[in-house]
Coordinates of C-alpha atoms in Angstrom, one line a residue:
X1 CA 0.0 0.0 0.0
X2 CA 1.6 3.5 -1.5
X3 CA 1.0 6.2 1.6
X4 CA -0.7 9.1 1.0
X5 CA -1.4 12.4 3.3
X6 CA -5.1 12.9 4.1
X7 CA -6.4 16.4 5.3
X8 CA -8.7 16.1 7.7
X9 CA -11.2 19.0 9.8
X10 CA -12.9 18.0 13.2
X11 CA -14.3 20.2 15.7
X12 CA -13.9 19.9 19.5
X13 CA -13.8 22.0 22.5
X14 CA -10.7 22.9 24.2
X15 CA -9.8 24.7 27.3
X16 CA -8.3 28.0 26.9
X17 CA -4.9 28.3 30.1
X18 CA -7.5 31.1 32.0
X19 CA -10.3 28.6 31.8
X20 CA -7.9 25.7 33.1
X21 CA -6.5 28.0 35.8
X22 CA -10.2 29.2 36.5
X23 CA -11.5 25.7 37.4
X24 CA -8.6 24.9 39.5
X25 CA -8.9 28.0 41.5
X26 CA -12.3 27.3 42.4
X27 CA -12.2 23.8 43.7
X28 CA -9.1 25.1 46.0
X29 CA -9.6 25.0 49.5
X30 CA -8.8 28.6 51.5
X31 CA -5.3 26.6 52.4
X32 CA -4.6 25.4 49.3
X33 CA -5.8 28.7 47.9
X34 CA -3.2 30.6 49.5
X35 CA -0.4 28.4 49.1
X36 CA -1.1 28.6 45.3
X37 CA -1.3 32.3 45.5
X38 CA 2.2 32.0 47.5
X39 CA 3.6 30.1 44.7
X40 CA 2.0 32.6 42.0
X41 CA 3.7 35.4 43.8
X42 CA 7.3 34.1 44.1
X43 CA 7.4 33.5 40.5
X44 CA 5.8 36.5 39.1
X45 CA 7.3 39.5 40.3
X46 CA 4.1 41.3 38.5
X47 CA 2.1 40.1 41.4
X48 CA 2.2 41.1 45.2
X49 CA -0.6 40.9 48.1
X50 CA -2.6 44.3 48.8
X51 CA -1.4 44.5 52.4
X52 CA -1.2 48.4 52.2
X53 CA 2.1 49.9 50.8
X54 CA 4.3 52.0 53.0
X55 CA 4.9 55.3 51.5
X56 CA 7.6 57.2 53.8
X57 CA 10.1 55.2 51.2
X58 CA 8.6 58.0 48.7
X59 CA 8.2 60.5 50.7
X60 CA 10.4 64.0 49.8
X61 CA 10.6 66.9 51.9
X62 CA 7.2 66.1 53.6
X63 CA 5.1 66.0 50.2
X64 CA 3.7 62.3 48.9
X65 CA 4.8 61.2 45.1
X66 CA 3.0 58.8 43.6
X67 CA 5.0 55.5 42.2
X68 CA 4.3 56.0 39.0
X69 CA 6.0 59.7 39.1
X70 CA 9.3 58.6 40.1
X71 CA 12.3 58.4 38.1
X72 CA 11.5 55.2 36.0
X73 CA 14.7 53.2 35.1
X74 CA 15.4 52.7 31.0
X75 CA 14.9 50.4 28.9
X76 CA 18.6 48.1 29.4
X77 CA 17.9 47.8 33.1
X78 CA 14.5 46.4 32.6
X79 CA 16.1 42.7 31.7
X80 CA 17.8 42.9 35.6
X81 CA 14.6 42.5 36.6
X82 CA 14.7 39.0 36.6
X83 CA 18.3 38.4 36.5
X84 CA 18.2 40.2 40.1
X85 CA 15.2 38.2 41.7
X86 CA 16.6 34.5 40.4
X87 CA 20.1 36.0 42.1
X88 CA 17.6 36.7 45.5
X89 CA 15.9 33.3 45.0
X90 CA 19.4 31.9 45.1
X91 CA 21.0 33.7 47.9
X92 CA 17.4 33.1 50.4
X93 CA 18.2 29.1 49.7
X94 CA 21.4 29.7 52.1
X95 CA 20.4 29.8 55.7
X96 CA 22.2 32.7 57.4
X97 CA 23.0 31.4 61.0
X98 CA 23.5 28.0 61.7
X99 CA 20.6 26.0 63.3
X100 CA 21.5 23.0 65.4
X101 CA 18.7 20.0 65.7
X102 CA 19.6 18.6 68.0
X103 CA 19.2 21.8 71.1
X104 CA 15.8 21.8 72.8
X105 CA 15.5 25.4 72.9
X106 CA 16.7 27.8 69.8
X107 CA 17.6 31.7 71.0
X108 CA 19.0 34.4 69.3
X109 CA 21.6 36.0 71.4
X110 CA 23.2 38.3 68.4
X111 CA 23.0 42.2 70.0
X112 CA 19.7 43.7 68.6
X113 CA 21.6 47.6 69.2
X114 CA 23.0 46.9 72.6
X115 CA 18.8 47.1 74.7
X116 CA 18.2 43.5 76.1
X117 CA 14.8 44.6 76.1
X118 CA 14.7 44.4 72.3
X119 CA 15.8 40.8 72.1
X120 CA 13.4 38.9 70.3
X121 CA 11.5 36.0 71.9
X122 CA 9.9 35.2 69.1
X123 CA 12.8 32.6 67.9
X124 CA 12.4 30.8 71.6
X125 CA 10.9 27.5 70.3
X126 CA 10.2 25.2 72.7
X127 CA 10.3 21.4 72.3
X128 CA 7.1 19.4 73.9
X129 CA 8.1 16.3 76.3
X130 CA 7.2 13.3 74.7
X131 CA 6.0 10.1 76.7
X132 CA 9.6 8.4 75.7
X133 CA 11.7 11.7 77.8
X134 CA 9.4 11.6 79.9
X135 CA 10.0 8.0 81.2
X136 CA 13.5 8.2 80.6
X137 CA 13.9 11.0 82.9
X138 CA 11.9 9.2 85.3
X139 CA 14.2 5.9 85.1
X140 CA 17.6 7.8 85.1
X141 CA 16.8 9.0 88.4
X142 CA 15.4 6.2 89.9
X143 CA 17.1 4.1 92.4
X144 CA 17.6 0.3 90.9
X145 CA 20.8 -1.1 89.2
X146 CA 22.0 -0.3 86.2
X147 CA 21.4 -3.4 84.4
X148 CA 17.4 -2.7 84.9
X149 CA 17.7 0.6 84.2
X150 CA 19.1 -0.1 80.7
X151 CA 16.5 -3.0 80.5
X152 CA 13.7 -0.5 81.4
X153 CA 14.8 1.9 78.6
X154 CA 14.8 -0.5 75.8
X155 CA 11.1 -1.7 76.9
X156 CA 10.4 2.1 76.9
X157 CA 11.1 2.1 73.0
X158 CA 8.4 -0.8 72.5
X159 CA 5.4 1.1 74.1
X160 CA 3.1 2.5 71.6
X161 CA 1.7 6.0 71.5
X162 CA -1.0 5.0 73.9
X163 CA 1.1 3.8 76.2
X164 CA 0.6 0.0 75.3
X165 CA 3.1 -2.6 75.1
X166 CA 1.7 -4.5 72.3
X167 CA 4.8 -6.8 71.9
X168 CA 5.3 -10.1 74.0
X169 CA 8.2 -10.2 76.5
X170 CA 8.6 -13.4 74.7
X171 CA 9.2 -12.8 71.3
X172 CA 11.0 -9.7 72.8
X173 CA 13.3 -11.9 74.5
X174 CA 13.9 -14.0 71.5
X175 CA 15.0 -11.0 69.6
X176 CA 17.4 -9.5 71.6
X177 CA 21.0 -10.2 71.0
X178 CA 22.6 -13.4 73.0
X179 CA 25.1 -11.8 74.3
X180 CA 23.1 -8.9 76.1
X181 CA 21.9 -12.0 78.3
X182 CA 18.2 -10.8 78.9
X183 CA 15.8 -13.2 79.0
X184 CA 12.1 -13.0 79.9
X185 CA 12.2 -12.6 84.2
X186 CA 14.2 -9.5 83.4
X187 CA 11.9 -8.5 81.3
X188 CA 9.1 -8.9 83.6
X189 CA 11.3 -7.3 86.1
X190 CA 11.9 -4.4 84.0
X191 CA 8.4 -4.2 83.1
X192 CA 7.1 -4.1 86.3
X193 CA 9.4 -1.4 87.4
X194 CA 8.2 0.9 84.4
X195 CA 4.3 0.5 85.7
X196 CA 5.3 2.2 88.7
X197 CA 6.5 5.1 87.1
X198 CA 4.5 8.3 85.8
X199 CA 1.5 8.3 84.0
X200 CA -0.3 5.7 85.9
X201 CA -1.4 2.3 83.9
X202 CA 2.0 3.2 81.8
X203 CA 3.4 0.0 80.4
X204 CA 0.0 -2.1 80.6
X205 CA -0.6 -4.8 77.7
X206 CA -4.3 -4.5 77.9
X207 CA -7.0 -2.4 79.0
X208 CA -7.9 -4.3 81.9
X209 CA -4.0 -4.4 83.3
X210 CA -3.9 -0.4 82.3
X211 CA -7.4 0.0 84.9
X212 CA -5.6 -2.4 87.3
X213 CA -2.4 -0.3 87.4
X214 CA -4.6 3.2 87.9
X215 CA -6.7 1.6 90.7
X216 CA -3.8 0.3 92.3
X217 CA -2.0 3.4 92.3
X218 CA -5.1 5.2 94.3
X219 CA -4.4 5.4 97.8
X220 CA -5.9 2.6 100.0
X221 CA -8.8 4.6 102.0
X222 CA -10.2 5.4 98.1
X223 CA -14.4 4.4 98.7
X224 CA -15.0 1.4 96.9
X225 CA -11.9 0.9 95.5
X226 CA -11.8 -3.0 95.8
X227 CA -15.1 -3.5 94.7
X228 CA -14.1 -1.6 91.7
X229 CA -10.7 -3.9 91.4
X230 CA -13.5 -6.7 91.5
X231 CA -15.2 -5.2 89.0
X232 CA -12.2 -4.9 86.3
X233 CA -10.2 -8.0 87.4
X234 CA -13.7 -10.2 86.8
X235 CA -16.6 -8.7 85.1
X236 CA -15.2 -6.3 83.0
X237 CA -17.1 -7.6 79.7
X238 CA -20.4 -6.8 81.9
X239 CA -19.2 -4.0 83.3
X240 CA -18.7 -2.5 79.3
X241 CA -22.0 -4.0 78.3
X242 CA -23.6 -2.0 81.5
X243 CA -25.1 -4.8 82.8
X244 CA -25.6 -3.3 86.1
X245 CA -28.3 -5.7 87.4
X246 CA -25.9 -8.6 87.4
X247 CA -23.1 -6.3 88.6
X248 CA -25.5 -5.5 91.5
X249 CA -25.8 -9.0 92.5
X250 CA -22.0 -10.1 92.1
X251 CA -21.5 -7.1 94.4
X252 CA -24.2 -7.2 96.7
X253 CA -24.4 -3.3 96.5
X254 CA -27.0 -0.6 96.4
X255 CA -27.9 1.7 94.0
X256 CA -26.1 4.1 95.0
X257 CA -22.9 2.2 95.6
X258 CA -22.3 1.1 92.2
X259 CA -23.2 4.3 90.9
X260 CA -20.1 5.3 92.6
X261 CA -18.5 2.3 91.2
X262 CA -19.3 3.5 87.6
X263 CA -18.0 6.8 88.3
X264 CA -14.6 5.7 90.0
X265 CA -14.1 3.6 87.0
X266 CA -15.1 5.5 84.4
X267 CA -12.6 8.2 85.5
X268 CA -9.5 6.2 84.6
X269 CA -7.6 7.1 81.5
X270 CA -7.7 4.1 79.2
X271 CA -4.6 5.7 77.1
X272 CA -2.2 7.3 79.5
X273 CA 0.4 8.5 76.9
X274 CA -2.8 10.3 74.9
X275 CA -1.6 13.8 77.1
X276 CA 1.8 13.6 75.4
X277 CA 0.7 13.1 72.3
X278 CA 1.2 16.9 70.8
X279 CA -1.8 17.6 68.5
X280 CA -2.0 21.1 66.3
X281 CA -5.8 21.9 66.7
X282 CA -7.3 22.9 63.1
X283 CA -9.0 25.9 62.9
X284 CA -11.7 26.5 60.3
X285 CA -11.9 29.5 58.3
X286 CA -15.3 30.3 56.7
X287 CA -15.3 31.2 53.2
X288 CA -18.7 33.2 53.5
X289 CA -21.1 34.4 57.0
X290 CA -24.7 34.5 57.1
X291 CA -26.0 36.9 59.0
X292 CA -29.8 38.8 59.0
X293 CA -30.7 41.9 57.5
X294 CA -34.1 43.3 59.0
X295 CA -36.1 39.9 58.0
X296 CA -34.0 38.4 55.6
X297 CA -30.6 36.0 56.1
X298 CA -27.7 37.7 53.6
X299 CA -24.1 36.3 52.9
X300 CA -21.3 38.0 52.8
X301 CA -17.9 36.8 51.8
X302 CA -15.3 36.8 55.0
X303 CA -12.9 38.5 54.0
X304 CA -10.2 36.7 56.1
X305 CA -10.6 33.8 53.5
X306 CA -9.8 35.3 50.0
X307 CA -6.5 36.9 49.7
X308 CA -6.1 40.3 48.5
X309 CA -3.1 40.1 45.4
X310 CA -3.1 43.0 42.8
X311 CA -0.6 44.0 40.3
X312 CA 2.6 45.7 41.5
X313 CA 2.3 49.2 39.7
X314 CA 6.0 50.0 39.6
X315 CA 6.4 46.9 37.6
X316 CA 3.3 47.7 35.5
X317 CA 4.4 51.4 35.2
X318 CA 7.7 50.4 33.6
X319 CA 6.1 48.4 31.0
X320 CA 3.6 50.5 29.8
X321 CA 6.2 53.0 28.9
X322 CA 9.2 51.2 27.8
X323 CA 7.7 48.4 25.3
X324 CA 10.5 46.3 23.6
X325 CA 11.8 42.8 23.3
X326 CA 13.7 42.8 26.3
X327 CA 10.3 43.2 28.0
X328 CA 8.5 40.7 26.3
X329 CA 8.7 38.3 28.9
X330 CA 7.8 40.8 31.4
X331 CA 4.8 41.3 29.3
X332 CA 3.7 37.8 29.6
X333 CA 3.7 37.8 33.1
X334 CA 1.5 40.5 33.7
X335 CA -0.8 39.1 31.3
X336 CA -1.3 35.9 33.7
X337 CA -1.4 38.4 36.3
X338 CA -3.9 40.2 35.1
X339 CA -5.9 36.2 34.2
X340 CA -5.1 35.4 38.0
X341 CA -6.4 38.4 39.5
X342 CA -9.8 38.2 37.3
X343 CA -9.8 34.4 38.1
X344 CA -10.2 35.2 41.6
X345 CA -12.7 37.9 41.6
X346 CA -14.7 34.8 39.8
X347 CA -13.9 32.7 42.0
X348 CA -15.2 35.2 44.8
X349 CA -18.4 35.9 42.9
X350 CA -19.4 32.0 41.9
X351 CA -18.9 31.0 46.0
X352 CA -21.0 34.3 47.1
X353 CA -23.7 33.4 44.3
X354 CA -24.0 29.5 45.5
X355 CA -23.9 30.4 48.9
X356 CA -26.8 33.2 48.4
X357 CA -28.5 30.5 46.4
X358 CA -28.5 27.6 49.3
X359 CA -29.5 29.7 51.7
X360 CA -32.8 31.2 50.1
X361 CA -33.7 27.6 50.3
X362 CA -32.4 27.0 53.8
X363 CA -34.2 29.7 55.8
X364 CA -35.9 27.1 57.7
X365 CA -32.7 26.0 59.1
X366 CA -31.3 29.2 60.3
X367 CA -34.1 29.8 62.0
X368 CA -35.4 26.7 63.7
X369 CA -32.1 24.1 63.3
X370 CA -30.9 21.2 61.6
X371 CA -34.2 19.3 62.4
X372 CA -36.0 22.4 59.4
X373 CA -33.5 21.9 57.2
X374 CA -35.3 21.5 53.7
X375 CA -34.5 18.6 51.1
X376 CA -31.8 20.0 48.4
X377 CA -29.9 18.4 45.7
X378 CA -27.3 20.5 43.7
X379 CA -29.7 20.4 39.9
X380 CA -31.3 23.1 41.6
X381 CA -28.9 25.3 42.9
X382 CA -27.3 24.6 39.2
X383 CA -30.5 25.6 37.5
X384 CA -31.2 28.6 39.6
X385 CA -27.7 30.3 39.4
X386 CA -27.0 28.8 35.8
X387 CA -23.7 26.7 36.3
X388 CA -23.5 23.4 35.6
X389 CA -23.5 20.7 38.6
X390 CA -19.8 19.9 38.3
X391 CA -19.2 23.6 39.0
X392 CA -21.9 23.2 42.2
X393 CA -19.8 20.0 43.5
X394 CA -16.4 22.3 43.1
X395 CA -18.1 24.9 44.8
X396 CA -19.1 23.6 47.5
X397 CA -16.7 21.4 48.5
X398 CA -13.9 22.5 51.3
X399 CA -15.7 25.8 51.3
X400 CA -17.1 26.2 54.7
X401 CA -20.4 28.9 55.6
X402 CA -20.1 30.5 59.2
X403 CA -24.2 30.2 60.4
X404 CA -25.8 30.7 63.3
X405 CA -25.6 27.2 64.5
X406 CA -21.8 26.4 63.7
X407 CA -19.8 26.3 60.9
X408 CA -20.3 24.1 57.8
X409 CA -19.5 22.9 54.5
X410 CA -21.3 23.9 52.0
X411 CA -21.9 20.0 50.8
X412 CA -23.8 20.0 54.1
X413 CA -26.6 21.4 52.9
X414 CA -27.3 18.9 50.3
X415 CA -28.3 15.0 50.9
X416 CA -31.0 12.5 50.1
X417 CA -34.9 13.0 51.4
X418 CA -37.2 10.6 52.6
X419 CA -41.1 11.2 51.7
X420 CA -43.6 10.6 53.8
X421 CA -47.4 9.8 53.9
X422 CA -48.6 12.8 53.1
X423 CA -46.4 12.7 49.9
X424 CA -44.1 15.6 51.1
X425 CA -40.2 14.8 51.2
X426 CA -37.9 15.2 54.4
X427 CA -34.5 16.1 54.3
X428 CA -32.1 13.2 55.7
X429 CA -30.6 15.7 58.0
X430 CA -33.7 16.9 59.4
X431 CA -34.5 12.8 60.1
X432 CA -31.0 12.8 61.9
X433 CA -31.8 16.0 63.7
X434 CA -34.9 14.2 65.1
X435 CA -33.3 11.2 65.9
X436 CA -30.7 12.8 67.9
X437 CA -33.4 14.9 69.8
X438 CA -35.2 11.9 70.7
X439 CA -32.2 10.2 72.4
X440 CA -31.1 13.4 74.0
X441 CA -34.5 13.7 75.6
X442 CA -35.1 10.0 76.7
X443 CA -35.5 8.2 80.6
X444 CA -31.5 7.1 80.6
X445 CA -32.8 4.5 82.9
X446 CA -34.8 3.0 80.1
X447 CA -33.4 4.4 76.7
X448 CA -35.5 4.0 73.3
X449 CA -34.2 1.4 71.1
X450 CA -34.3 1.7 67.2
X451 CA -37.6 0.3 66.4
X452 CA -39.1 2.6 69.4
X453 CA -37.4 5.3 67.5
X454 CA -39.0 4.5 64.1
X455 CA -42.2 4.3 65.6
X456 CA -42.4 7.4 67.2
X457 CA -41.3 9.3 63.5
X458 CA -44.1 7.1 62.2
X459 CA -46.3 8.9 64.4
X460 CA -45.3 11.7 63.2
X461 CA -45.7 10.8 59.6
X462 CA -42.0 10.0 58.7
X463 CA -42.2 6.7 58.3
X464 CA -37.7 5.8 58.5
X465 CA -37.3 2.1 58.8
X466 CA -35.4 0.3 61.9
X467 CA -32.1 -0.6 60.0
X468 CA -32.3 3.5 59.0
X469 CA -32.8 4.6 62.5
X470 CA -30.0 2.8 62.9
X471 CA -27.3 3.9 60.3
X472 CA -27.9 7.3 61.2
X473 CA -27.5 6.6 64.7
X474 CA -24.1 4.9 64.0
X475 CA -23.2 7.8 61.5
X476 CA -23.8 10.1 64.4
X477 CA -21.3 8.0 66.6
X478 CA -24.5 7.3 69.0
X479 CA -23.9 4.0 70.9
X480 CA -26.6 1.3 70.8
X481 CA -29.2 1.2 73.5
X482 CA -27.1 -1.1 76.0
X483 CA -24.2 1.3 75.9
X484 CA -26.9 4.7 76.6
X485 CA -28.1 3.1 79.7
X486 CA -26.7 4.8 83.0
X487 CA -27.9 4.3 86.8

C-alpha cells in the first residue's frame, strides 16, 4: 500500500490556560488557595498581596509622590529584573545562621543595638516532652541497678503512642541479641518497674491491666476501691456492656454504691500516653457568613478567606512605557497576572452566588435548626444560578459557611430526602436531627431502642425504617441502647 497524506477537519472543544486556571482555583480549598497564590507570587514579580504599601520610602521633603511619578529606570535595566530576583531566590536558599537539631530550645543572642529589652522572643521554640523523655527522665533518676535501668529503657522504646506494650516479653526476649543475656524474668522485672512510674497504667498490655495499674496506684482509704478492682479484674465484659443488674448481685451493692463504682471507673484514662501526644488543633476558616438583615438572612464573603493580590504598579508602570523585546517576557507575566487576578474575583463571585443560592432555600434552618433543614440536591442550585452541577460540587466542597448554628460545608446542605405519607419529602438531616433529639431527651434508665425510634417518627408521619434509624445513629457516633443506659 503507497501512503498518502489525508487532510482532515474536526471540531472539539478545548480549554483555553485562564479557563484551566479558573477551574482549578475554584475547587481550591482557603489553604490550598493561599499556598497557590504563594507560589503565583514568588514566581511573578508582577504580582504582590494588597497588604497596604508604606509610602515614607517615597516620601520627599514632607510632600507624597506617587509611584508611577518617580524616576522610572530605561529600557537596558528592565532585563535585571529578573536576572536580580533568580540572584535573590538563590542567595534566600542559604540559611544565614547556623541551626543545630539537636538543642531543645533555639535563641538568638546576636545584639539587637545593645537594649536586652529588644531581644526577640519570638525565635524561643520550645520542644514538647514526649511520653519516651518523659519515662526516661523518670528511670535515670530512679534508684535500681544499672542493668534494669538499661533494660527499662529498651522496653520504653516498644510502648506504643498509647502507652501500650503490644509486643510479648517473649518474642521480645527471642530478639534481643545473645550476648546482652536478657531473657524473659528480666523483662518482667523491668516491666514491672516501668508500671510504677508516671503516667499511671504506663506500660500495661491491655486495658484491663492499664485499669488495674490506675486503681492500684489510688491510695488505699479510696471508697469502693476493691469492689471496683473486683469489678475490672472479673466482670469487665459486663461491666462495658452495662449490665448493672448482674453487677449488683456479684456485688451485693445498692444503687447508690455502684453508681459510685461506675464513676470511679469511668474516670480512669484508658490511654495514659494520649496527654503527650502533641496535637495542632485545626482551625476553620469560613469562606462566607450568614448573618440577618431586617427579616432576611444575607451572605457576605469573610474577607479573612480570599487573599487580596493585585498588580505591582512600579512593575506595571515600567512596562507601559518602555515596550521592547527585552520586555517581552515581562509582558507575559503580567498578562497571567492580570488572568489570576480576574480568576479570583470569579472565584469570589461563583462562591458568594451559591452560597446566596442555598440559603434562600435553607431559611428554615437558620431559624429553627438542623431538624427544618429542607431537602436539596445540587440540579437546583445549578439551574437557579445557571452553572452546571460539576461547578456546584467544586463549589461547595472545602468551602465552609459561618451560620448561626456552627460552621459548615457547604456539601452539608445537600443529601437524600425521605417522603412521607402525606407525599411531602424530608431532608435526611432533618430525620438525623430528630433522631438525635429523641435520644437526647429520653428516661437514661430506660433508653428507646431503634424500632421505638422508628415508631415514634411514624407517628409523626415520617415513616424511616429500623435498620435507618439505625445507620444514622451509627453515622452520628450514638452507641446502641445497652451502651446509653446509665444508673
Amino acid at each position: 500500500m503507497k501512503p498518502t497524506l489525508q487532510l482532515k477537519l474536526n471540531t472539539g472543544l478545548t480549554l483555553t490556560p485562564q479557563l484551566q486556571q479558573s477551574i482549578r482555583l475554584l475547587q481550591l480549598s482557603t489553604l490550598e488557595l493561599d499556598q497557590e497564590i504563594t507560589r503565583l507570587i514568588q514566581e511573578n514579580p508582577l504580582l504582590e498581596l494588597d497588604e497596604g504599601i508604606d509610602r515614607d520610602e517615597f516620601k520627599s521633603e514632607g510632600q507624597d509622590i506617587s509611584p508611577t511619578l518617580l524616576d522610572l529606570p530605561t529600557a537596558t535595566e528592565i532585563t535585571e529584573i529578573q536576572e536580580n530576583r533568580e540572584n535573590a531566590e538563590i542567595q534566600s536558599d542559604w540559611p544565614d545562621e547556623p541551626l543545630y537539631s539537636d538543642q531543645e530550645f533555639i535563641f538568638d543572642t546576636r545584639g539587637r543595638g545593645g537594649d536586652e529589652d529588644d531581644q526577640d522572643f519570638s525565635r524561643l521554640i520550645s520542644k514538647p516532652v514526649s511520653l519516651r523523655d518523659h519515662l526516661l527522665s523518670q528511670i535515670s533518676l530512679g534508684q535500681c541497678c544499672e542493668r534494669r535501668k538499661k533494660i527499662a529503657g529498651l522496653l520504653v522504646d516498644s510502648l506504643n503512642d498509647d502507652g501500650y506494650l503490644s509486643q510479648d516479653l517473649g518474642e521480645l526476649a527471642e530478639l534481643l541479641p545473645p550476648e546482652l543475656e536478657i531473657n524473659t524474668t528480666d523483662l518482667e522485672a523491668a516491666l514491672e518497674y516501668i508500671q510504677q512510674l508516671d503516667p499511671p497504667g504506663v506500660g500495661a498490655r491491655s486495658l484491663q491491666e492499664c485499669l488495674l495499674l490506675q486503681l492500684q496506684a489510688l491510695p488505699d482509704d479510696t471508697p469502693l476501691r476493691e469492689d471496683a478492682l473486683t469489678v475490672v479484674n472479673k466482670h469487665l465484659e459486663s461491666f462495658a456492656a452495662k449490665n448493672f443488674q448482674l453487677l449488683r448481685k456479684v456485688l451485693g451493692c445498692n444503687e447508690a454504691d455502684l453508681q459510685s463504682i461506675y464513676q470511679l471507673i469511668t474516670r480512669l484514662n484508658p490511654k495514659p500516653g494520649d496527654e503527650f501526644n502533641a496535637t495542632t488543633a485545626r482551625h476553620v476558616i469560613p469562606d462566607v457568613i450568614v448573618s440577618k438583615l431586617d427579616s432576611s438572612w444575607v451572605v457576605q464573603l469573610n474577607p479573612d478567606s480570599f487573599p487580596r493580590v493585585r498588580i505591582n504598579n512600579l512593575y506595571a508602570g515600567i512596562l507601559k512605557r518602555h515596550r521592547c523585546e527585552a520586555t517581552q517576557t515581562l509582558m507575559g507575566q503580567l498578562k497571567e497576572a492580570r488572568w489570576l487576578v480576574r480568576n479570583l474575583d470569579q472565584r469570589m463571585d461563583t462562591i458568594l452566588r451559591v452560597s446566596q443560592a442555598i440559603i434562600d432555600r435553607q431559611q428554615a434552618f437558620l431559624e429553627q435548626g438542623e431538624t427544618a433543614m429542607c431537602p436539596l440536591v445540587m440540579r437546583e442550585i445549578a439551574g437557579e444560578v445557571e452553572l452546571h452541577e460539576s461547578t456546584i460540587s467544586r463549589v461547595t466542597t472545602q468551602k465552609y459557611m459561618r451560620t448561626p448554628h456552627g460552621i459548615f460545608e457547604l456539601k452539608y446542605f445537600f443529601g437524600s430526602h425521605i417522603p412521607d405519607e402525606a407525599g411531602e419529602a424530608h431532608s435526611a438531616i432533618a430525620i438525623r436531627g430528630l433522631i438525635k433529639r429523641l435520644i437526647q431527651d429520653e428516661d437514661r434508665k430506660k433508653p428507646l431502642n431503634d424500632s421505638q425510634i422508628s415508631q415514634i417518627l411514624a407517628n409523626q408521619g415520617i415513616v424511616v425504617a429500623r435498620r435507618t434509624v439505625a445507620k444514622y445513629r451509627e453515622f452520628m457516633h450514638i452507641p446502641p441502647t445497652n451502651l446509653r443506659k446509665t444508673l
